[in-house]
Short mmCIF file of C-alpha atoms in Angstrom, two decimals:
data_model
loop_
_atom_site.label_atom_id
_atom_site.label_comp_id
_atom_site.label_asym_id
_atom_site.label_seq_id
_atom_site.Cartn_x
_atom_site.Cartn_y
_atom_site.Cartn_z
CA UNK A 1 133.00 155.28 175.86
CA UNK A 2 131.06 158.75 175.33
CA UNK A 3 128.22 159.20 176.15
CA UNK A 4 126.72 159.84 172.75
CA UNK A 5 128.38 156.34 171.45
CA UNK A 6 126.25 155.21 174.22
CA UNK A 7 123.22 156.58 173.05
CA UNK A 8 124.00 155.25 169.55
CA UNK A 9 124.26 151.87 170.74
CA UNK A 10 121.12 151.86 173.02
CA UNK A 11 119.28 153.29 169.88
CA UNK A 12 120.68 150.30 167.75
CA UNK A 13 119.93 147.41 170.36
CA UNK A 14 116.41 149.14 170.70
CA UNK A 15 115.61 148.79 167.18
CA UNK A 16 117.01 145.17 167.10
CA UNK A 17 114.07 144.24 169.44
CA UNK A 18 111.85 146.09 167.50
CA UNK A 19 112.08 144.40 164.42
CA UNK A 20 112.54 140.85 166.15
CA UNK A 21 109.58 141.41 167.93
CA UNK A 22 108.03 142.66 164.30
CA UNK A 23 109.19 139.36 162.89
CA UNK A 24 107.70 137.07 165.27
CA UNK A 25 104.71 138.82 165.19
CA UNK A 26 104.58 138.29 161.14
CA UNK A 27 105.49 134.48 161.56
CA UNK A 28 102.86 134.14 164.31
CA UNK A 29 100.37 135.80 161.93
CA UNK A 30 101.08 133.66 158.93
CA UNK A 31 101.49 130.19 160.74
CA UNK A 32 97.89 131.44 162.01
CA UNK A 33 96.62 131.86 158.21
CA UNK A 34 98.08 128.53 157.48
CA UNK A 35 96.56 126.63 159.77
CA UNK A 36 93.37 128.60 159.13
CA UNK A 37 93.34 127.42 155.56
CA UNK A 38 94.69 123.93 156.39
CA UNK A 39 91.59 123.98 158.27
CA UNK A 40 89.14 125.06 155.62
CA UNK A 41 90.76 122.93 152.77
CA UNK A 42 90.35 119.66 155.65
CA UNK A 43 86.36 120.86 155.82
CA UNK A 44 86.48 120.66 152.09
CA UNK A 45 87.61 116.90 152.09
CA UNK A 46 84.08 115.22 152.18
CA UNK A 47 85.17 111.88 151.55
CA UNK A 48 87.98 109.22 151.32
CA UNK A 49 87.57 105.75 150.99
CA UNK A 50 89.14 103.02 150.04
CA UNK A 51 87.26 101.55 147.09
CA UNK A 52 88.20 98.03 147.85
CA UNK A 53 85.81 98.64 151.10
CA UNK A 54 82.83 99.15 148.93
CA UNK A 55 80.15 96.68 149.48
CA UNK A 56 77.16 98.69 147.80
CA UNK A 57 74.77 101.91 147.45
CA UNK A 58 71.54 102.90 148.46
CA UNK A 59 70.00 105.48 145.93
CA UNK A 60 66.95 107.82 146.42
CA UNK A 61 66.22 109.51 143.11
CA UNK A 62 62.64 111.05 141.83
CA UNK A 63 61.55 107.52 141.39
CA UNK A 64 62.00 105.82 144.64
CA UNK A 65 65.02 104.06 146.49
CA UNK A 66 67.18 101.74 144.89
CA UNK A 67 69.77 99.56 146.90
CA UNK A 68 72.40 97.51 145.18
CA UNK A 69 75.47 94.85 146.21
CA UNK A 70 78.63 95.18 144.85
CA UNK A 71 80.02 91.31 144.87
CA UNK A 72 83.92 90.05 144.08
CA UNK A 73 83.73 90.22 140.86
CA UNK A 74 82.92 93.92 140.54
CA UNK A 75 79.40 93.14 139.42
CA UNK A 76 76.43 95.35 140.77
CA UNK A 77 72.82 93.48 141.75
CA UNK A 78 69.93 95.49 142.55
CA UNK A 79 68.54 94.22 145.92
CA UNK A 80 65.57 96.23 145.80
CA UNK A 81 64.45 98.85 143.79
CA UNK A 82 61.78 98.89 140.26
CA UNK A 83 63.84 95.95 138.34
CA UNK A 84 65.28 98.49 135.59
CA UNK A 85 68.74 97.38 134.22
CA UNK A 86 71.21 99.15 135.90
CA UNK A 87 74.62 99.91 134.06
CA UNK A 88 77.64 98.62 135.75
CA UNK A 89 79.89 101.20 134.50
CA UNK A 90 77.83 103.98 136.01
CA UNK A 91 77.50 102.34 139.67
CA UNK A 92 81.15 101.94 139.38
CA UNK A 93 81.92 105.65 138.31
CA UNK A 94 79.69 106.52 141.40
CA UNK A 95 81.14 104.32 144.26
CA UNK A 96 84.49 105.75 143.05
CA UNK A 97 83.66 109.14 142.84
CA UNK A 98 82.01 108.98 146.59
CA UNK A 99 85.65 107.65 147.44
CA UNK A 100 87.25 110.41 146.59
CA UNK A 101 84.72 113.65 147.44
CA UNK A 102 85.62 117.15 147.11
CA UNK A 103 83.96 120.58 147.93
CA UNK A 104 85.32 123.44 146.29
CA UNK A 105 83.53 126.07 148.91
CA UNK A 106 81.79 126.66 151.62
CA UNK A 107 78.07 127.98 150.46
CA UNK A 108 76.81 128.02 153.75
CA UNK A 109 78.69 127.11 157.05
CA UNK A 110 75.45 125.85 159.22
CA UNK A 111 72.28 125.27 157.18
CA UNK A 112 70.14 124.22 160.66
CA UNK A 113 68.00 127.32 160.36
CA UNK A 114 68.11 127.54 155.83
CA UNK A 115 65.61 126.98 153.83
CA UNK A 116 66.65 124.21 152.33
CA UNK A 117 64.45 124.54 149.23
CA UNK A 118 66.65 127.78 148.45
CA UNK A 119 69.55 125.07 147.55
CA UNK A 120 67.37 122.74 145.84
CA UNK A 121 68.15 120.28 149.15
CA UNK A 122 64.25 119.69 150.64
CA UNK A 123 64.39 116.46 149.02
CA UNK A 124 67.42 116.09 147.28
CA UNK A 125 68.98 113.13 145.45
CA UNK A 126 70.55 111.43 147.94
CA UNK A 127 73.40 108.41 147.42
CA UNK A 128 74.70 106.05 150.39
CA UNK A 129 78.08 104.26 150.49
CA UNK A 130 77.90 101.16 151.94
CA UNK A 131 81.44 99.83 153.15
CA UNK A 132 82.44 96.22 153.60
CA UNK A 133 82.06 96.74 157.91
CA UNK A 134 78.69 98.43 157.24
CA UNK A 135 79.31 101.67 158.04
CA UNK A 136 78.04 104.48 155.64
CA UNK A 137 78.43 107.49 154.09
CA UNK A 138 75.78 109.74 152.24
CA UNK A 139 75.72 112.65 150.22
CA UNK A 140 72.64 114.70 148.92
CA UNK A 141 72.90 116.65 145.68
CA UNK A 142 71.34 119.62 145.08
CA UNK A 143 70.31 122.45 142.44
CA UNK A 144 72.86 123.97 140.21
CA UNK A 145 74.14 127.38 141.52
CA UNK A 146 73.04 130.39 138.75
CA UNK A 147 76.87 131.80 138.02
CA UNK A 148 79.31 129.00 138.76
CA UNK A 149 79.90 125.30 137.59
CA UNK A 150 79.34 124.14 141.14
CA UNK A 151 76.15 122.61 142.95
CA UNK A 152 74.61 122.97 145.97
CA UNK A 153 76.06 119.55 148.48
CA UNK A 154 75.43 118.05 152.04
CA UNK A 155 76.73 115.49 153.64
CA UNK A 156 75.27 113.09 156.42
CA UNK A 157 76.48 114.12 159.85
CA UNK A 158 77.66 117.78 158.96
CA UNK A 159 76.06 121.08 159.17
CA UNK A 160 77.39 122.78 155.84
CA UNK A 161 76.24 123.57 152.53
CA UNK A 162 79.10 122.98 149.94
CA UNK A 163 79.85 124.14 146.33
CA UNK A 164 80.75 120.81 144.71
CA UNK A 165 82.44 120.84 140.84
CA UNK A 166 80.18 119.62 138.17
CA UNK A 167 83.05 117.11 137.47
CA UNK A 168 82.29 115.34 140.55
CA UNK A 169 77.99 115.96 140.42
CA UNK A 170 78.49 114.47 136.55
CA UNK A 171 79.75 111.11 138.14
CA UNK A 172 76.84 111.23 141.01
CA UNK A 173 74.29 111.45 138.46
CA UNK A 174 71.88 108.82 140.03
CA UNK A 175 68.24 109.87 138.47
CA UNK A 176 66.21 106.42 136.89
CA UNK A 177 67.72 106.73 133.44
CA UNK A 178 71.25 108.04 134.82
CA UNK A 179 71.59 104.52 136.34
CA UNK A 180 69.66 102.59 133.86
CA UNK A 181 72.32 100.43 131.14
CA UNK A 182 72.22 102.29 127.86
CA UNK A 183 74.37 99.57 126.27
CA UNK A 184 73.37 97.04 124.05
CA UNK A 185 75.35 94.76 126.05
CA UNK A 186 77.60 95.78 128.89
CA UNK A 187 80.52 93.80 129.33
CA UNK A 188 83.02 93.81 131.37
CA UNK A 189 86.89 93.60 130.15
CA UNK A 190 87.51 90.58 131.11
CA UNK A 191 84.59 88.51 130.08
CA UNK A 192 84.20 87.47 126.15
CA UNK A 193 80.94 87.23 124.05
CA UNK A 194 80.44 83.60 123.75
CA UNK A 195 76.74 83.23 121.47
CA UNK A 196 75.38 85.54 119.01
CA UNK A 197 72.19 85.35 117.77
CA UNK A 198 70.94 87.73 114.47
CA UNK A 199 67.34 87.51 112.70
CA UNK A 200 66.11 90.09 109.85
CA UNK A 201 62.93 89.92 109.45
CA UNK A 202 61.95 86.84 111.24
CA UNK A 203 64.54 85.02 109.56
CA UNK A 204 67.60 84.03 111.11
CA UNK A 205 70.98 85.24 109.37
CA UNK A 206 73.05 83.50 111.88
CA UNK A 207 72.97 81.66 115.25
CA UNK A 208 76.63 80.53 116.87
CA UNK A 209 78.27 80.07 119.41
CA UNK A 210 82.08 79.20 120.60
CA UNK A 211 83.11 76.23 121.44
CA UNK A 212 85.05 74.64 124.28
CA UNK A 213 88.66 75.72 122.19
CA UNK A 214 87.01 78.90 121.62
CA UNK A 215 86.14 79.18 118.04
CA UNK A 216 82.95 80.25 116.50
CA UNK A 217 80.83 77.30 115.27
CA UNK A 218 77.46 78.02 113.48
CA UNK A 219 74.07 76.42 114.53
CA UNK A 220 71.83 78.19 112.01
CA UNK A 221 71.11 78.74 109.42
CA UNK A 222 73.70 75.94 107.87
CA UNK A 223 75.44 73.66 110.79
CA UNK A 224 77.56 72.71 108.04
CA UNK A 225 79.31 76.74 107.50
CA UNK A 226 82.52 77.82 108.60
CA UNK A 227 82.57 80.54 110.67
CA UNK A 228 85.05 83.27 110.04
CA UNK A 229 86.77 84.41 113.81
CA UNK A 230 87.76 87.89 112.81
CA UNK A 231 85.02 88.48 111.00
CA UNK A 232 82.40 88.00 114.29
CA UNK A 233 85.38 89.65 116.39
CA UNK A 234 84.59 93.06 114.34
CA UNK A 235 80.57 92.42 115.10
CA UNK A 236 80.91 91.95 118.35
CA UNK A 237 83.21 94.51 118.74
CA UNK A 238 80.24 97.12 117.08
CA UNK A 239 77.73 95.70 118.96
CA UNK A 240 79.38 96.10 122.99
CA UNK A 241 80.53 99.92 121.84
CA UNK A 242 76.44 100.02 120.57
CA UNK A 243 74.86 102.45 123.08
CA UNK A 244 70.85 103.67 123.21
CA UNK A 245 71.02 107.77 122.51
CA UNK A 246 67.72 108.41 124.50
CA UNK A 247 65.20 106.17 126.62
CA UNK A 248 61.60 106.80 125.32
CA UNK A 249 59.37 104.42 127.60
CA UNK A 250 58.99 101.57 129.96
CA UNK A 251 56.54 98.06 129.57
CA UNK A 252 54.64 99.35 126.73
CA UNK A 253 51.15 98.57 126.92
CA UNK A 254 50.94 98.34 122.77
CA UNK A 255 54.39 96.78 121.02
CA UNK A 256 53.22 97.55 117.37
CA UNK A 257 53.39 100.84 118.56
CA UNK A 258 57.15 101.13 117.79
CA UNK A 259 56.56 97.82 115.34
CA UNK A 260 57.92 95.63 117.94
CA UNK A 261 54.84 92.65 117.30
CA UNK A 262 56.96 92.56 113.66
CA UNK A 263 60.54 93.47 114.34
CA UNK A 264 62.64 94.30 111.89
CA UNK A 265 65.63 92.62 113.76
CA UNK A 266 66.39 90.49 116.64
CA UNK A 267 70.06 90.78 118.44
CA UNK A 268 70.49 87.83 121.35
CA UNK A 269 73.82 88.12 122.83
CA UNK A 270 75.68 86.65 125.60
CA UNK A 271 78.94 86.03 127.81
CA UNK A 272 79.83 83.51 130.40
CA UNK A 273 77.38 85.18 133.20
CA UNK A 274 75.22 87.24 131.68
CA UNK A 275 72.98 87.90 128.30
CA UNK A 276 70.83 90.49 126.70
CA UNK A 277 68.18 90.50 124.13
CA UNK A 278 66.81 93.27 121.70
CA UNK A 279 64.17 93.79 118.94
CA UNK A 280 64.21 96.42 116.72
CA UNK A 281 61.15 97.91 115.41
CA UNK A 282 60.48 100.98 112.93
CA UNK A 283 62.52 103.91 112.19
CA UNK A 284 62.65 106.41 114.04
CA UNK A 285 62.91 109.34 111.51
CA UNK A 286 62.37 109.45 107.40
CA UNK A 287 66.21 108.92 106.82
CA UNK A 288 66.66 105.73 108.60
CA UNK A 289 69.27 106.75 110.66
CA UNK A 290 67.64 105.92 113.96
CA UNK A 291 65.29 103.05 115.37
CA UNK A 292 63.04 101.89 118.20
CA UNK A 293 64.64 99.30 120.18
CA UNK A 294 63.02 96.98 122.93
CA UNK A 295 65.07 95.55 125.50
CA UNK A 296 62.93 91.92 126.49
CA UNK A 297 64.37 91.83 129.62
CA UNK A 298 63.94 95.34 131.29
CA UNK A 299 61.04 96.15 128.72
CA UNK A 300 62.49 99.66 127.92
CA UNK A 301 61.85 101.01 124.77
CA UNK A 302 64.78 103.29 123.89
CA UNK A 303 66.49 104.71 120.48
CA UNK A 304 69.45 103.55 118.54
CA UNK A 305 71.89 105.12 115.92
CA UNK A 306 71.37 102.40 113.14
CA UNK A 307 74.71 102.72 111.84
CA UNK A 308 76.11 101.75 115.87
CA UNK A 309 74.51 98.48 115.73
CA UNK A 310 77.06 97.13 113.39
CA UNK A 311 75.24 93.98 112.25
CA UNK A 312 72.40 95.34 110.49
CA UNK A 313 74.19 95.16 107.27
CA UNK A 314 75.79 91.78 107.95
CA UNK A 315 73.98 88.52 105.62
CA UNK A 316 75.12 84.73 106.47
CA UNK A 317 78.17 85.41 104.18
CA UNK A 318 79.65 88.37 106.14
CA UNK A 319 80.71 86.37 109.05
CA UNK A 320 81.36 82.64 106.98
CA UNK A 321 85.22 81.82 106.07
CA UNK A 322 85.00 82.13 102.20
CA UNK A 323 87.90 80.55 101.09
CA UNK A 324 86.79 77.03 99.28
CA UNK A 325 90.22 75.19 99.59
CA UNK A 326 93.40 75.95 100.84
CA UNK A 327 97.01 74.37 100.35
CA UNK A 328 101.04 74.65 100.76
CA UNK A 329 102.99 74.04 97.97
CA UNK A 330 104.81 71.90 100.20
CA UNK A 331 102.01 69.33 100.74
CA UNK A 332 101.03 69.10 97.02
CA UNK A 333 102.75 67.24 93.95
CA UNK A 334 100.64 69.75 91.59
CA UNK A 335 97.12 71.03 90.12
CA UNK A 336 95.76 70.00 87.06
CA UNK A 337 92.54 72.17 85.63
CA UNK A 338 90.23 72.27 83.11
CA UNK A 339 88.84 75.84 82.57
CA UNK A 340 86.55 76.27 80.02
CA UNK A 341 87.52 73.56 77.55
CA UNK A 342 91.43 74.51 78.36
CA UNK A 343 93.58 72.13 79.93
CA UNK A 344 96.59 72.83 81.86
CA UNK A 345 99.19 71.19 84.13
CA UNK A 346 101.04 72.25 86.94
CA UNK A 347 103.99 70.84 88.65
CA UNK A 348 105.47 71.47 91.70
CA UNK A 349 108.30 69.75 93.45
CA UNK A 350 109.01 72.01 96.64
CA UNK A 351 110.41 70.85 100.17
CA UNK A 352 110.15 73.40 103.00
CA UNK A 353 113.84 72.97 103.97
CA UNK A 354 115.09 73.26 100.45
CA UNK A 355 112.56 75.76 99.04
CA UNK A 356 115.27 77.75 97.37
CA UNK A 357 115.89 74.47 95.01
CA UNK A 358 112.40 74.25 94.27
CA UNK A 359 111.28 72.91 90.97
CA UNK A 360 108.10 73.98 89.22
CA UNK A 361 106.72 73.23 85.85
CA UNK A 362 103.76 74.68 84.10
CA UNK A 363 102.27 72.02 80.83
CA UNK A 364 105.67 70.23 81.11
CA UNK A 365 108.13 73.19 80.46
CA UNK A 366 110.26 73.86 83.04
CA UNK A 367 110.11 77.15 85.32
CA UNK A 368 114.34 78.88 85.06
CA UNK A 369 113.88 82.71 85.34
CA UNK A 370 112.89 84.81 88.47
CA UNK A 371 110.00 86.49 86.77
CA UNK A 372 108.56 83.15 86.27
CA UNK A 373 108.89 81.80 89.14
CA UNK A 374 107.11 84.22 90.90
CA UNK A 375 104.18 84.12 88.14
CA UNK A 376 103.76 80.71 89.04
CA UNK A 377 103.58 81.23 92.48
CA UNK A 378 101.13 84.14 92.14
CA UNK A 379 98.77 81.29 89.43
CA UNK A 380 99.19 78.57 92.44
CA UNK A 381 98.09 81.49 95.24
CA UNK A 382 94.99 82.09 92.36
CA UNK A 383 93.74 78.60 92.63
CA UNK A 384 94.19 78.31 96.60
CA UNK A 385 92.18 81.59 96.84
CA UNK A 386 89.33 80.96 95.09
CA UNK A 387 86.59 81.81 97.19
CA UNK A 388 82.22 82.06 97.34
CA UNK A 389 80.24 84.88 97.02
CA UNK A 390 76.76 83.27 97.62
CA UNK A 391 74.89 80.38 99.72
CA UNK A 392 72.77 78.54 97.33
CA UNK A 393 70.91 75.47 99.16
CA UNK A 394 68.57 74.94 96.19
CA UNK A 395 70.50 73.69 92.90
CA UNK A 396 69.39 72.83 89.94
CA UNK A 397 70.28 69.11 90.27
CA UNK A 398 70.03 68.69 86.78
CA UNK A 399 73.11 71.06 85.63
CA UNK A 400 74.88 69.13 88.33
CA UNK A 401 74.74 66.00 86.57
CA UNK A 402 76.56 68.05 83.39
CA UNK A 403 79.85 68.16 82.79
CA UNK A 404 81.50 70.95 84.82
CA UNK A 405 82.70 74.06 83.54
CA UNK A 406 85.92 73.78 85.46
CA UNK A 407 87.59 71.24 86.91
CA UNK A 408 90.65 71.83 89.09
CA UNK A 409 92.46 68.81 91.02
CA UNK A 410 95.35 69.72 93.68
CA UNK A 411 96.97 66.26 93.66
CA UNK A 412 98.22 65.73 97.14
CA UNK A 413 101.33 64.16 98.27
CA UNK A 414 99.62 62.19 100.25
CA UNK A 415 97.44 60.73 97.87
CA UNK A 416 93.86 61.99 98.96
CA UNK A 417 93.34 64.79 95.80
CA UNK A 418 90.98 67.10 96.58
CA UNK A 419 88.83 67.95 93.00
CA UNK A 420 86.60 71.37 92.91
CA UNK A 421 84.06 71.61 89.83
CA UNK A 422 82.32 74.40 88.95
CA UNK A 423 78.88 74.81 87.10
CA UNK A 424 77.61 77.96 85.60
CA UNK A 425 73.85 78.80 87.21
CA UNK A 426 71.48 78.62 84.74
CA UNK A 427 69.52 81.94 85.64
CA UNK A 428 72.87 83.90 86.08
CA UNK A 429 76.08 83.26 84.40
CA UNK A 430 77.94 85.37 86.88
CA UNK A 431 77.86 82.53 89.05
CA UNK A 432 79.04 78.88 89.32
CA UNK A 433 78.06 76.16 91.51
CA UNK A 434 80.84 74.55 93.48
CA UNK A 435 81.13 70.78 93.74
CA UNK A 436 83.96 69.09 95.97
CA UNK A 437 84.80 65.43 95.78
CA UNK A 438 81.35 64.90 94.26
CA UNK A 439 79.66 66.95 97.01
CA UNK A 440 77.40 69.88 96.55
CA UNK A 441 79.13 72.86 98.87
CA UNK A 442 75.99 74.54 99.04
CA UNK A 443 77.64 77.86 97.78
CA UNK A 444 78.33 80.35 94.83
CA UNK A 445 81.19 81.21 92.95
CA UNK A 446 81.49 83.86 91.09
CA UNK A 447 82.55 84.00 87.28
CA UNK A 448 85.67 86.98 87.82
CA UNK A 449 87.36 85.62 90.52
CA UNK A 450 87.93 82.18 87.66
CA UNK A 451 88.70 84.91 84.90
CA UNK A 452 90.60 87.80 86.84
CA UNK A 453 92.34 85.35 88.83
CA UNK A 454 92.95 81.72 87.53
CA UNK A 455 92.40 82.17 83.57
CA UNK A 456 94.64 85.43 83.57
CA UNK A 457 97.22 84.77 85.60
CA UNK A 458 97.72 81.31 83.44
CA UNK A 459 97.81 83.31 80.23
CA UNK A 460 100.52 85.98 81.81
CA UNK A 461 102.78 83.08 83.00
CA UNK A 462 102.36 81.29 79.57
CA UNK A 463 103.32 84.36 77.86
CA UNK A 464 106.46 84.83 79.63
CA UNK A 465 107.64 81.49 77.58
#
């Protein structure tokens, strides 16, 4: 081998080494700026818990301290603290939120010789986790920095100030009215409203409760009423979704202030563990659209959307099952009826298992075309459907001792006929009385659902003859 392919190969194995030495030195340098920001993104982890170790919070806001108990059933109890009502969905958002803490910087890596009052920390709100083996952790919240979406954050035990997201500081909101319940009632998913209580004007429009199958049943005003299920389902549903939009003051010293020594409404409502009560006093502005509301238990006066608190346009009727009588064809021989001085006569011969050979006649003649048969189905839907408009306790007895304006008997087939009369009102004609089996029913009936219903769909079906 020359000497100058010598040289060449030196110079080759030379630069080999070079650049292997260069390319450790690079992976040195970047394994060294990994773990470097491994490092600060670990500093940046403030918290994480299991929530299922969470046995309660301490709280120290601009009102005091607050300490509360987090039980089985995920139900917060203030232990001490000024009595307000605390919502259960906001503890909850906070106990999870200290769970799972975040920083997104580093303001300050040791704050031992910082003015603390520069980062709105001095005395700072400050919340305490409380796990299940008591140990603790504790955050304090400070001021909002000037440029960024971020506040100012310590923690218990470590010497930083950190820039926390306002998506976490949202959910640590834990000032007096942060934490205090702004719903009309909070409940929790799995519990149901089981009593509902509604008064306008000092009297009550209803009072009920379920039962042990758990259907609505009506104490007041009328014991004897039939309350509608999906009709207090889509109250009740208003009134938990029913939230106050701003807290204006607590144990007023004068209640006819806000006009709550003469409410203008009264809300009870309750679930298997807990309850709430609320009067509502004046408006709140010319337009009606908002009102004072006192809650009896935590005596905060607060506002309400009117049009949020569902039931304020609700009467007796709105939640009562309106439909007077109700049959199958199957379970009926026919209906005979008297409307108005007209008599007609309708037979029906229909078994469930054979309903495609069913036989109907309407005044003796014989039902045979398609068009009919449905127009007599429609007339026998008419009569089942006839419903009330009004509750009427206070009848004149003497045009109940007339002869009714309508009569209409569903003859059963087994033998117990069921016979509604109707009386025109004598101070509206709109409106009939409604006797069954010779007993008052207490409501009113109104004059087009006879005529739009019963009296038209007869003629149609007669006409088809």
């Amino acid at each position: 081998m020359t000497k100058v392919y010598k040289k060449i190969l030196i110079g080759l194995a030379a630069a080999l080494i070079l650049s292997a030495g260069s390319y450790a030195g690079v992976c040195v340098y970047k394994n060294a700026q990994d773990s470097k920001s491994q490092e600060i993104q670990d500093k940046l982890v403030l918290f994480t818990e299991n929530e299922s170790d969470v046995s309660g919070l301490k709280i120290h806001n601009d009102a005091g301290d607050y300490e509360f108990s987090l039980d089985g059933n995920s139900e917060w109890t203030m232990v001490t603290g000024d009595g307000i009502t605390a919502s259960n969905h906001t503890l909850c958002a906070i106990a999870a939120t200290m769970c799972d803490l975040k920083a997104d910087s580093i303001a300050l890596e040791n704050s031992q010789s910082a003015s603390l009052s520069k980062y709105g920390l001095e005395d700072p709100l400050k919340i305490t986790l409380i796990k299940n083996d008591s140990s603790q952790c504790t955050v304090m919240i400070g001021s909002k920095y000037k440029d960024k979406d971020l506040y100012y954050v310590m923690t218990e035990g470590r010497d930083e100030i950190f820039g926390v997201s306002t998506d976490y500081v949202n959910n640590l909101m834990a000032q007096k009215d942060d934490l205090k319940d702004s719903y009309l009632f909070d409940i929790d998913n799995s519990k149901t409203v089981n009593y509902l209580r509604y008064v306008k004007d000092g009297e009550v429009i209803y009072d009920i409760n379920k039962d042990s199958e758990g259907s609505w049943q009506m104490t007041a005003p009328y014991d004897w009423a039939t309350v509608n299920d999906a009709n207090v389902s889509s109250l009740v549903s208003d009134l938990i979704r029913a939230k106050s939009l701003s807290f204006i003051e607590e144990e007023p010293e004068d209640l006819s202030v806000y006009g709550f020594d003469k409410p203008s409404y009264e809300i009870d409502i309750a679930d298997e563990t807990h309850s709430a009560s609320f009067v509502f006093g004046n408006y709140y502005d010319d337009e009606k659209q908002f009102i004072y509301a006192y809650d009896n238990k935590s005596k905060q006066v607060s506002v309400f959307s009117t049009a949020d608190v569902g039931c304020f346009e609700s009467t007796t009727e709105t939640i009562l099952l309106d439909q007077i009588h109700t049959e199958n064809l199957a379970d009926v021989t026919g209906i005979t009826f008297d409307l108005f001085g007209e008599h007609g006569k309708m037979d029906i011969d229909y078994e469930v298992s054979d309903f495609q050979n069913a036989v109907y006649k309407i005044d003796n003649e014989t039902i045979t075309t398609s068009d009919q048969k449905t127009q007599f189905e429609s007339l026998f839907y008419a009569f089942t459907g006839i419903v009330f408009e009004k509750i009427d306790v206070n009848p004149d007895q003497e045009v109940l001792k007339k002869q009714p304006d309508i009569k209409i008997v569903f003859h059963s087939k087994k033998g117990d006929d069921y016979t509604l009369e109707l009386f025109e009102t004598p101070d509206d004609s709109k409106y009939f009385y409604a006797v069954a089996n010779g007993e008052y029913l207490n409501v009113l009936v109104r004059r087009y659902v006879i005529e739009n219903g019963i009296q038209s769909g007869y003629k149609q079906l007669k006409e088809l003859f």
